[in-house]
XYZ file of C-alpha atoms in Angstrom:
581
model
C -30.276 -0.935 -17.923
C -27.285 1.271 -16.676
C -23.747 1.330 -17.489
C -21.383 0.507 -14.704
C -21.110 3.680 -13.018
C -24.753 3.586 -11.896
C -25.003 0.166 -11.043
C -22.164 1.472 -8.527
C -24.080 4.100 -6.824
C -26.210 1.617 -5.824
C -22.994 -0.339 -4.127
C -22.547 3.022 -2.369
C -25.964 3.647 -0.949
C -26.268 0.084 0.594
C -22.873 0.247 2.112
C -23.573 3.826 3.921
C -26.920 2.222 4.704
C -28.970 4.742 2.700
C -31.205 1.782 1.443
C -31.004 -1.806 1.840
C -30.139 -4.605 -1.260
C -33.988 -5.169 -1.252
C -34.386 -1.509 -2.292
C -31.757 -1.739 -5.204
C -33.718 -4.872 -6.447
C -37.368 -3.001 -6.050
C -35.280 0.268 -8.547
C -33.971 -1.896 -11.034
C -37.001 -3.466 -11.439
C -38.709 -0.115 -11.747
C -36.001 1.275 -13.683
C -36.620 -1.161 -16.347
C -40.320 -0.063 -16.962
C -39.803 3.904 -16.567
C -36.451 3.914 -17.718
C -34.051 7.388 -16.810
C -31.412 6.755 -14.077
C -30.916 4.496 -11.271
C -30.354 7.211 -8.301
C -33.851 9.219 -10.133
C -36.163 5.704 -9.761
C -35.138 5.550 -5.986
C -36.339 9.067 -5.376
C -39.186 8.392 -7.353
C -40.233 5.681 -5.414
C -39.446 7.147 -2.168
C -36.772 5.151 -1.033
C -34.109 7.896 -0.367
C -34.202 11.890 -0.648
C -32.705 13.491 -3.467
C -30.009 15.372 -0.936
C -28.722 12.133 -0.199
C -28.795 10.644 -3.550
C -26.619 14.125 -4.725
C -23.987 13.702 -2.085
C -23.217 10.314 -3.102
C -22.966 11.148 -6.569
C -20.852 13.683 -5.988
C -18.435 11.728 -4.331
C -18.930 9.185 -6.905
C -18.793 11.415 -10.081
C -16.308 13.951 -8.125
C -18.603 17.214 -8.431
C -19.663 19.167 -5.689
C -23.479 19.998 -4.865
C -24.193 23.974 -5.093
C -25.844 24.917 -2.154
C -28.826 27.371 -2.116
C -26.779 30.223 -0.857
C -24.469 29.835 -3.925
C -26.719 30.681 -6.664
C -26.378 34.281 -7.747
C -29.141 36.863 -6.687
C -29.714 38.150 -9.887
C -30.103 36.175 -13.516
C -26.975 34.979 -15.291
C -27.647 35.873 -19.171
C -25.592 33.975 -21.492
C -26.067 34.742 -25.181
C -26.664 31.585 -27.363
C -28.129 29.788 -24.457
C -32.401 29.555 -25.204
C -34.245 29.993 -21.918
C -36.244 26.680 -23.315
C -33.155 24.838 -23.253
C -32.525 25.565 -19.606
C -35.623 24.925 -18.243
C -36.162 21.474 -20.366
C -33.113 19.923 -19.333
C -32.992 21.634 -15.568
C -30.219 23.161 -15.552
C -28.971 27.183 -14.597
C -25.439 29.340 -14.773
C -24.546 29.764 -11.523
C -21.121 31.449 -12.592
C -19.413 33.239 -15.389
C -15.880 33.931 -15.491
C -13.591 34.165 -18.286
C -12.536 30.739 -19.623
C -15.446 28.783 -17.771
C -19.045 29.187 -16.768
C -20.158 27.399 -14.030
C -23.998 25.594 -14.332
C -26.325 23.473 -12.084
C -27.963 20.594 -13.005
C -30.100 18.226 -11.845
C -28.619 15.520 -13.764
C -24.941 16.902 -14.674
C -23.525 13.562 -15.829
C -26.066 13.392 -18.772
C -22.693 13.664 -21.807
C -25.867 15.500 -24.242
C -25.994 18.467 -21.702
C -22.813 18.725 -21.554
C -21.993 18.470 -25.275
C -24.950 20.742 -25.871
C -23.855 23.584 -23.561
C -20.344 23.703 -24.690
C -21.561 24.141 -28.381
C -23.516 26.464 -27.779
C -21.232 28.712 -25.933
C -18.228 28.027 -27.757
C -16.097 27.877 -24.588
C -15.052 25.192 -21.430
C -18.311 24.666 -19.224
C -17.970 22.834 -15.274
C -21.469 21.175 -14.544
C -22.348 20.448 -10.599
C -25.066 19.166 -8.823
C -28.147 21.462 -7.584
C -31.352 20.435 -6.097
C -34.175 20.540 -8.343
C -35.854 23.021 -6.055
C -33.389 24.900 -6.054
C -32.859 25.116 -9.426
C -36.056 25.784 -10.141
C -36.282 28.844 -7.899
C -33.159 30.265 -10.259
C -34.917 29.195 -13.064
C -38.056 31.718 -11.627
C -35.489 34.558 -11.387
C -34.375 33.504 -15.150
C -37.914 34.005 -16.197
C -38.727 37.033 -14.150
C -35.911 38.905 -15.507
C -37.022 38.561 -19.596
C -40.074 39.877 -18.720
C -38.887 42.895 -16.593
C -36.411 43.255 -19.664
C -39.479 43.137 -22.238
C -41.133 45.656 -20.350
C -38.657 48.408 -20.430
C -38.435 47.853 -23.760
C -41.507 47.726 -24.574
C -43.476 49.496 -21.928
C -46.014 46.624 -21.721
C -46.459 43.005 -20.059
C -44.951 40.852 -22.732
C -47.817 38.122 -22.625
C -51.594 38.727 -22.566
C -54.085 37.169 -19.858
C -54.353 33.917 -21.581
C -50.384 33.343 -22.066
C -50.073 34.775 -18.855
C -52.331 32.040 -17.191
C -50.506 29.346 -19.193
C -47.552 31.012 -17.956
C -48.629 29.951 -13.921
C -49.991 26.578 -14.872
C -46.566 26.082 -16.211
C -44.749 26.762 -13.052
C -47.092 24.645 -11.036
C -46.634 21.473 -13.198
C -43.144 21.452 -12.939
C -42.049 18.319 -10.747
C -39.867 20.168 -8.078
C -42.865 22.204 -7.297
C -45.003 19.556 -7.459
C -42.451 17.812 -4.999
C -42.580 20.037 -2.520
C -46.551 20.586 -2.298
C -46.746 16.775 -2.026
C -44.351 16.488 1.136
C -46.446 19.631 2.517
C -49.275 17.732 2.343
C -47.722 14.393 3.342
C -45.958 16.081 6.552
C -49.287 17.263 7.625
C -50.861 13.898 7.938
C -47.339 12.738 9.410
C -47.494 15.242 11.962
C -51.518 14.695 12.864
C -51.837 18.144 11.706
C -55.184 20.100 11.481
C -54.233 22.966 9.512
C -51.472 24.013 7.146
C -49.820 27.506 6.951
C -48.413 29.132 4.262
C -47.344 32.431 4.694
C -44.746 34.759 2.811
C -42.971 37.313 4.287
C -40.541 39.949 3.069
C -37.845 37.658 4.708
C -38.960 34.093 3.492
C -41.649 32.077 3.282
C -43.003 30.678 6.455
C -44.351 27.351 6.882
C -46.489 25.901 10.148
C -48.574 23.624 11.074
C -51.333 23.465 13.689
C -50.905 20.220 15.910
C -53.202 19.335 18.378
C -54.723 23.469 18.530
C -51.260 25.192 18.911
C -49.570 26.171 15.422
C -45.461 25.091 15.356
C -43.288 26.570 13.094
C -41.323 24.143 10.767
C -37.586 24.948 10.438
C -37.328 24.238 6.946
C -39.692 26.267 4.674
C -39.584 26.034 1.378
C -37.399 28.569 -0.712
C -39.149 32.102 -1.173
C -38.325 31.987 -4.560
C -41.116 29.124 -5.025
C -43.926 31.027 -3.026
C -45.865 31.990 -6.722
C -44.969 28.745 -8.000
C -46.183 27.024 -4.765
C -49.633 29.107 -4.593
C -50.244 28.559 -8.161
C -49.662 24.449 -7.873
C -52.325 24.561 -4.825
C -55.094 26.659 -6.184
C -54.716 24.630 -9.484
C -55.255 21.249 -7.333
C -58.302 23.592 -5.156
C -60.035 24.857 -8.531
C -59.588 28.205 -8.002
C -58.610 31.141 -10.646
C -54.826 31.105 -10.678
C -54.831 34.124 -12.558
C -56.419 36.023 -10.058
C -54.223 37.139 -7.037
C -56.041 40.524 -5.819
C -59.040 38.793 -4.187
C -59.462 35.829 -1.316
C -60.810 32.767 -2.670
C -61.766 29.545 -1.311
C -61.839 25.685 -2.702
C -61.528 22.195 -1.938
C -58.771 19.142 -2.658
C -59.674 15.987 -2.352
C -56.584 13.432 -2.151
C -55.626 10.309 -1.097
C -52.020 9.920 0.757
C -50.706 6.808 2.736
C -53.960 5.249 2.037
C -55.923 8.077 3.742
C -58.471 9.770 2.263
C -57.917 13.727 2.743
C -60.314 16.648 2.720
C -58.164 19.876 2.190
C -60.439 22.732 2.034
C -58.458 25.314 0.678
C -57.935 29.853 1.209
C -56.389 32.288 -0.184
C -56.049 35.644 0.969
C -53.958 38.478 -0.177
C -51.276 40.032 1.551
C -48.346 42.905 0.947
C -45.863 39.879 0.148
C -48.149 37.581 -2.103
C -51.040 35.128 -1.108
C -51.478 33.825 2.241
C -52.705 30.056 2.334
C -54.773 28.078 4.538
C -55.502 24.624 4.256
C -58.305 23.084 6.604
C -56.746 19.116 6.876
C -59.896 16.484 7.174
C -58.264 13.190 7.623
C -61.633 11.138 6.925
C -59.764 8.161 8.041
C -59.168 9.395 11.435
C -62.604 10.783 12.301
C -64.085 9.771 15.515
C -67.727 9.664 15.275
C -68.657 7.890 18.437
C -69.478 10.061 21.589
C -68.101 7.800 23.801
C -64.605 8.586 23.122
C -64.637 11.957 22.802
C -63.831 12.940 26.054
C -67.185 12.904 27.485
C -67.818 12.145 31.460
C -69.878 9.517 32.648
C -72.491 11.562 34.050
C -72.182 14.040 31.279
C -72.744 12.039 28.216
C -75.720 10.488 30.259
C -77.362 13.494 30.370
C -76.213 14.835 26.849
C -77.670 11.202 25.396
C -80.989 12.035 26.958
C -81.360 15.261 25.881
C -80.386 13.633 22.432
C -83.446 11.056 23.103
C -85.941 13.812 23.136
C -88.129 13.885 20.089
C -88.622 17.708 19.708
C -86.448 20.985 20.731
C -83.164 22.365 20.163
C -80.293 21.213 21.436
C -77.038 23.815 20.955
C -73.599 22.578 20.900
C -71.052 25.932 21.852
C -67.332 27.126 22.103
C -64.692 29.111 19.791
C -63.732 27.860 16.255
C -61.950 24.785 15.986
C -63.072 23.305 19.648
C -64.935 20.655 18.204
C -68.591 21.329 18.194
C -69.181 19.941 14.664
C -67.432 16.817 15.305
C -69.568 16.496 18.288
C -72.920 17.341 16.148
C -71.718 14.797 13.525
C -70.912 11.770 16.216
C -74.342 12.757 17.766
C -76.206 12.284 14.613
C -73.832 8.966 14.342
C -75.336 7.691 17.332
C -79.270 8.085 16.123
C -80.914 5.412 14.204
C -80.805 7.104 10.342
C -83.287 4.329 9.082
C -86.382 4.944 11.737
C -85.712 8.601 11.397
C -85.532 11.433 8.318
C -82.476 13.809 9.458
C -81.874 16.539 7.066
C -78.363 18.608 7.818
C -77.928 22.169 6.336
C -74.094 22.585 6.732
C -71.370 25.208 5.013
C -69.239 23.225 4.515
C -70.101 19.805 4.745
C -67.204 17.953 6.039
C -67.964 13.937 6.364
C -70.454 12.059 4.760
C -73.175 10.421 6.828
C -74.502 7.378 5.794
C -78.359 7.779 5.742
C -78.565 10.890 6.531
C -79.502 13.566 3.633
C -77.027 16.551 3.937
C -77.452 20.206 2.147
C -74.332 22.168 1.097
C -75.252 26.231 1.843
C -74.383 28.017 -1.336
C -74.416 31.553 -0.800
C -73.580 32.633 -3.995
C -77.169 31.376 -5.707
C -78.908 31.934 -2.605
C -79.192 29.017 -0.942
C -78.659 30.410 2.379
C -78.776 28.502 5.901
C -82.476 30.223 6.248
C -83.421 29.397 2.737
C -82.373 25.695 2.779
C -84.153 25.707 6.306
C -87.400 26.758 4.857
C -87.376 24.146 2.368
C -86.490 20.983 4.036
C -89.041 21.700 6.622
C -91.357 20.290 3.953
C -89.148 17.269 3.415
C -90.995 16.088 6.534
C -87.463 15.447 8.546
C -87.519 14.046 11.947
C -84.217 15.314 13.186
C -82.277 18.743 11.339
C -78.970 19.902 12.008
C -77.974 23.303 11.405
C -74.165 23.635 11.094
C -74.369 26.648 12.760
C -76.804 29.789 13.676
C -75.007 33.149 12.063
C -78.518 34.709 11.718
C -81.573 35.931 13.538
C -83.750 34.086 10.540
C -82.197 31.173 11.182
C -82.503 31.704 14.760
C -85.805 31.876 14.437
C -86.373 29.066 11.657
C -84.695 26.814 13.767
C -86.723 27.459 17.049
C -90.253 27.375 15.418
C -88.857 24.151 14.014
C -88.316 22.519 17.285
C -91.803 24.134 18.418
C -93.723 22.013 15.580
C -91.945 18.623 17.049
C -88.742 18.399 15.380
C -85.274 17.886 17.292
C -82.688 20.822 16.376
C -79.264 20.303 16.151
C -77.378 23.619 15.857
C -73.930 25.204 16.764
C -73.223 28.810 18.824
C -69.771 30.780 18.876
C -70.534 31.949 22.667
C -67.664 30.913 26.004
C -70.123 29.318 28.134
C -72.808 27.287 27.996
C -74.996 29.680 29.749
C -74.052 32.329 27.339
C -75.794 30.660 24.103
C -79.297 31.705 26.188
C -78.597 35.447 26.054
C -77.150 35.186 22.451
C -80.598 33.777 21.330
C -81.967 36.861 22.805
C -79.408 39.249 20.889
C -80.493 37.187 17.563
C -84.230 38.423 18.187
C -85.840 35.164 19.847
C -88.346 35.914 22.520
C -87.745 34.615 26.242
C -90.675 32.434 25.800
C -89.698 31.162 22.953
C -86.433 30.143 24.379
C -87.756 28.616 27.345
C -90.304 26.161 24.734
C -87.615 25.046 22.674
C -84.254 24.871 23.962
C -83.680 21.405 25.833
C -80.083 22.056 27.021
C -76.296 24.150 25.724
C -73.155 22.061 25.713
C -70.077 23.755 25.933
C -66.893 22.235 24.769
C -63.281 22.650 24.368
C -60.297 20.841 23.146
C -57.170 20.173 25.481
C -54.003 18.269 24.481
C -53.790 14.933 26.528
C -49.983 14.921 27.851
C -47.319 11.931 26.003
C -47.354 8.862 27.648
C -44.140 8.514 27.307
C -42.568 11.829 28.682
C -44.698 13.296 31.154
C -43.772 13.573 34.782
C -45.482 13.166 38.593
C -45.866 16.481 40.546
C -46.579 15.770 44.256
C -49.343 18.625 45.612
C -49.637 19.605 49.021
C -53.474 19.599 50.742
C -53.322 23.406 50.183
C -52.068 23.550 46.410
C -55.251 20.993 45.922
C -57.348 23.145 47.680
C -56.247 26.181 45.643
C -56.840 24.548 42.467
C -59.778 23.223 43.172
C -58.612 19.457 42.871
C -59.871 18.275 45.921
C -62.856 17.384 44.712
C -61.627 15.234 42.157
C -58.486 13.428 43.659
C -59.136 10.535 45.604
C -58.066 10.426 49.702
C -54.723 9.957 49.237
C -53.850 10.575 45.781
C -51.338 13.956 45.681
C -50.183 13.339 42.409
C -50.853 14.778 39.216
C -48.588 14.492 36.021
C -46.983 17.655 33.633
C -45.751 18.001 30.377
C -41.967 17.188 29.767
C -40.865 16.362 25.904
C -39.582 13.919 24.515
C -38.858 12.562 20.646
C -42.079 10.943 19.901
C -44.175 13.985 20.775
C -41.461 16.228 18.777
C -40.713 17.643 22.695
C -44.201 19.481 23.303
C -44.981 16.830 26.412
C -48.145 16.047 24.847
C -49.730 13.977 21.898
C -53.427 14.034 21.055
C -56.391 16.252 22.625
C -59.910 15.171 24.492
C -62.420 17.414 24.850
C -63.835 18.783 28.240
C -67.541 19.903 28.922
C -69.769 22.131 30.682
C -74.089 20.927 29.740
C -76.406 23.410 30.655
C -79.912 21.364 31.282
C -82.808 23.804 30.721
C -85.459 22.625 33.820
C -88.357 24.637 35.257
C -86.224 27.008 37.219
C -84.066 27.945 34.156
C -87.424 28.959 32.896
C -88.149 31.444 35.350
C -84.660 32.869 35.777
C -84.902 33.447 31.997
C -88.331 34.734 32.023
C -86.589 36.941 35.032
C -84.274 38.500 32.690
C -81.697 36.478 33.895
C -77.983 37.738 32.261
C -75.713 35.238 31.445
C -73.558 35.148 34.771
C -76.768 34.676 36.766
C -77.633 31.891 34.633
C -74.763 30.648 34.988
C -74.663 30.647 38.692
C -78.085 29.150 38.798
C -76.589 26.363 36.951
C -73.458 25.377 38.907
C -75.445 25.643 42.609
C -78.087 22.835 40.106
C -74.940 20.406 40.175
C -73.463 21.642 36.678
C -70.031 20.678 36.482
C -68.078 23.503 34.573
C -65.539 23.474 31.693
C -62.497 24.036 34.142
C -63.734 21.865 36.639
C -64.219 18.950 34.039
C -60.924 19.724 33.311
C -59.352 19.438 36.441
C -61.462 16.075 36.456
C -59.027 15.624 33.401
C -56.082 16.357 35.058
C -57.096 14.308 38.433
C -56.986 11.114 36.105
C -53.594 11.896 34.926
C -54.839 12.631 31.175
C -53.940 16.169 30.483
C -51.913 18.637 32.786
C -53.130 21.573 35.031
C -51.490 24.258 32.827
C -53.301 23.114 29.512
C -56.885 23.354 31.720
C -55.800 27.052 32.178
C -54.750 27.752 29.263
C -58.237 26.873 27.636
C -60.516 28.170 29.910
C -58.652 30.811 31.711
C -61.750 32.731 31.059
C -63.766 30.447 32.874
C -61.548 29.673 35.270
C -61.654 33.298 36.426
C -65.230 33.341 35.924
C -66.121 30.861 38.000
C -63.709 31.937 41.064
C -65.621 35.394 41.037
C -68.762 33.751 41.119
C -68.150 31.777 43.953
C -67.169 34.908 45.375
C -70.481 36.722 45.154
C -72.295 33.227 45.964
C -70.411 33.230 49.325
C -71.202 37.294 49.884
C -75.126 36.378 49.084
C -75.170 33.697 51.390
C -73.255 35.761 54.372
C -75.347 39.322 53.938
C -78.371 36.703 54.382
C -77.285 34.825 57.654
């Protein structure tokens, strides 16, 4: 237990309402079975951030807290002091002046630092309060500077590869580094986001997120000063060579936070100011595997589950990266019936475990290639096969003379439109005939944030603005009103919280057949499909927006493509129609 002083910084924090008495009781508690201080247990545990904890102190213990900008740009050398002193006790010079040197400390009331310090110097020492981030970033400089210094004396790196990597692991197992990768990870899951951002710059490191498809910067990156230290903590957790820093690499972390089970799947790429990192965030916890409430219309998932019923063909699911299409392969497998059929998957990577259903990981580096893996499992005597995506013409071609020998092909296409995966076949080498044997139907899909509940505001539309848009067809008699984003604290003021996809099926039927034996482009095929009843990706969105789910500008800004695309070719459908009257 703690002398008096500490039991009183836990008077403090109650009375400023930092935590509550239940807290205290939870630290002591703690405190007696991991020891150390009082104010360190509650940080451990989570129960208030070390910022607050230091301000309290300091009014308590009458120091002041150094702020970042107050530590000095370049190494304070101190003879006497050993670097291993500094960094095992967390503490840094932040000033020397005759009479007194000025240090930072994580823990400046410890009496042995103090004591320990002003022996070695030989002269008056003031210890104040510093982050252990920040700290640690001085510390970096400290360390950085003995080895420029050993190489102008020396002329060479003053530790070989092996030290050298021992050097990096060192920095990325120290706690304040391991802090802040922790609440990187842990804002990401707080935040819903899909993808992390790590970036450094000449002026800083920069930190965003992507939330519901648009990245948002955060305002408080982490100090630039960590950005090796940072990298080298992440590609230790991913598996990946810390030691090498010239070359992209790619790995995987799997970790469990707030009772979620994450998927981080991890790259590194080099840049002019260090090592760019991605992190791919698969919240297994979170996945939606039903088709049903993905976003799907009525009459479009009626359709889509037909074509799904079919015993033999291939069915292609289409749109940019990060739209969805592999969640939507993975719920449709979801929906079959794993133990009356054999379904194989051949995926790079593969994201979420099925239950039942036997899944390949493509491994390019022995070989095992989407084609390769293909040609094998076709004698695993597989009812269903999914094929995480078609880069190839072999695996184009595979996959087709797959569905032509009775097996159902699932398989994803990076084209706009749905009629656009027909012609891409074509550029990937597979014969018109071919296509029109196999291919059962093209779904194309996007993503669009679904506006906050809670913020978003009624727009009144005249008869002409509906007209204009194209909402007419959608709205009910009467109904002028559609919503728009506003902002508002719980969507962290971007009007909108979550995303629903919107969809555009392309059915292949007899007269798709001859339009493709035709020669049909894309834009005819297209056209053939809306004047069969297809309903298009902007016009399911606008369905979207009639039912108050998502606004009119977030349709646009998705398809804008289509949107355009569509408006010319009801242009040229009304031309054809008047040169033939």
């Amino acid at each position: 237990m703690e002398d008096k002083p500490q039991q009183k910084i836990g008077q403090q924090l109650v009375a400023t309402g930092k935590v509550s008495s239940r807290d205290i009781e939870r630290a002591l508690a703690a405190q007696e079975e991991m020891g150390g201080y009082l104010g360190q247990v509650l940080v451990s545990l989570g129960l208030i951030s070390e910022l607050d904890l230091l301000k309290a102190l300091g009014q308590q213990l009458d120091k002041r807290l150094i702020g970042s900008d107050d530590y000095p740009e370049e190494a304070i050398k101190l003879d006497g002091l050993a670097e291993e002193f500094l960094l095992n006790n967390s503490v840094v010079p932040v000033e020397s002046r005759e009479g007194l040197v000025v240090f930072a400390a994580s823990v400046p009331q410890d009496p042995f630092i103090n004591k320990a310090l002003k022996l070695a110097l030989g002269r008056p020492v003031s210890i104040e309060f510093g982050l252990e981030s920040d700290i640690t970033a001085a510390l970096l400089k400290y360390r950085e500077s003995d080895e420029d210094d050993e190489l102008e004396e020396g002329g060479e790196s003053f530790v070989g590869d092996d030290e050298f990597i021992e050097h990096l692991r060192d920095l990325a197992s120290e706690a304040p580094v391991i802090r802040v990768v922790n609440q990187i990870i842990h804002q990401a899951l707080d935040l819903g986001a899909s993808d992390i951002h790590i970036e450094p710059f000449d002026d800083g490191l920069q930190l965003r997120y992507r939330i519901d498809g648009v990245l948002q910067d955060m305002p408080d990156p982490p100090s630039p000063d960590l950005s090796a230290a940072i990298a080298s903590r992440i590609k230790l957790l991913a598996g990946l060579n810390i030691a090498e820093r010239r070359l992209p690499q790619d790995g995987r972390i799997m970790t469990r936070v707030k009772g979620h089970e994450l998927d981080l799947r991890v790259s590194t790429t080099p840049t002019v100011h260090g090592e760019s990192i991605v992190m791919r965030v698969l919240d297994r916890q979170s996945i939606q595997l039903s088709l049903q409430s993905m976003g799907f219309s009525e009459d479009t998932l009626k359709v889509y589950l037909d074509l799904l019923a079919k015993p033999h063909g291939v069915l292609l699911v289409t749109g940019p990266t990060g739209s969805g299409k592999t969640t939507t392969l993975y719920a449709s497998l979801a929906s079959m019936d794993a133990a009356a059929a054999k379904i194989i998957t051949v995926e790079d990577p593969v994201e979420y475990q099925l239950r039942g259903i036997n899944q390949i990981q493509v491994q390019s580096q022995i070989d095992l290639t989407f084609a390769a893996a293909l040609r094998s499992i076709l004698r695993q005597d597989p009812d269903i096969i999914m094929i995480g995506e078609m880069r190839d013409t072999e695996t184009a071609q595979i996959g087709v003379q797959s569905a032509l020998t009775g097996h159902l092909v699932l398989s994803t296409l990076h084209t706009n439109t749905a009629a656009g995966a027909i012609t891409r076949l074509e550029d990937m080498g597979v014969e018109r005939y071919l296509i029109t044997s196999s291919v059962n139907g093209v779904l194309a899909q996007r993503l669009v944030r679904t506006l906050c509940k809670d913020c978003r505001e009624p727009v009144e539309l005249s008869a002409q603005a509906k007209c204009e848009a194209g909402l007419d067809r959608f709205m009910p008699a009467g109904q002028d009103t559609i919503y728009h984003s506003k902002g508002c604290p719980s969507c962290k003021q971007t009007g909108y919280r979550g995303r629903t996809a919107i969809h555009e099926l392309f059915v292949m039927d007899s007269q798709m057949h001859r339009a493709i034996l035709d020669g049909a482009d894309a834009t005819r095929l297209h056209q053939e499909a809306r004047q069969q009843g297809m309903i298009t990706l902007y016009e399911d969105g606008l369905r979207k927006v009639a039912e108050g789910s998502t606004s009119l500008e977030e349709v646009l800004r998705v398809t804008q493509d289509q949107s355009d695309d569509d408006q010319a070719a009801e242009l040229r459908a009304v031309d054809a129609s008047g040169a033939g009257s």
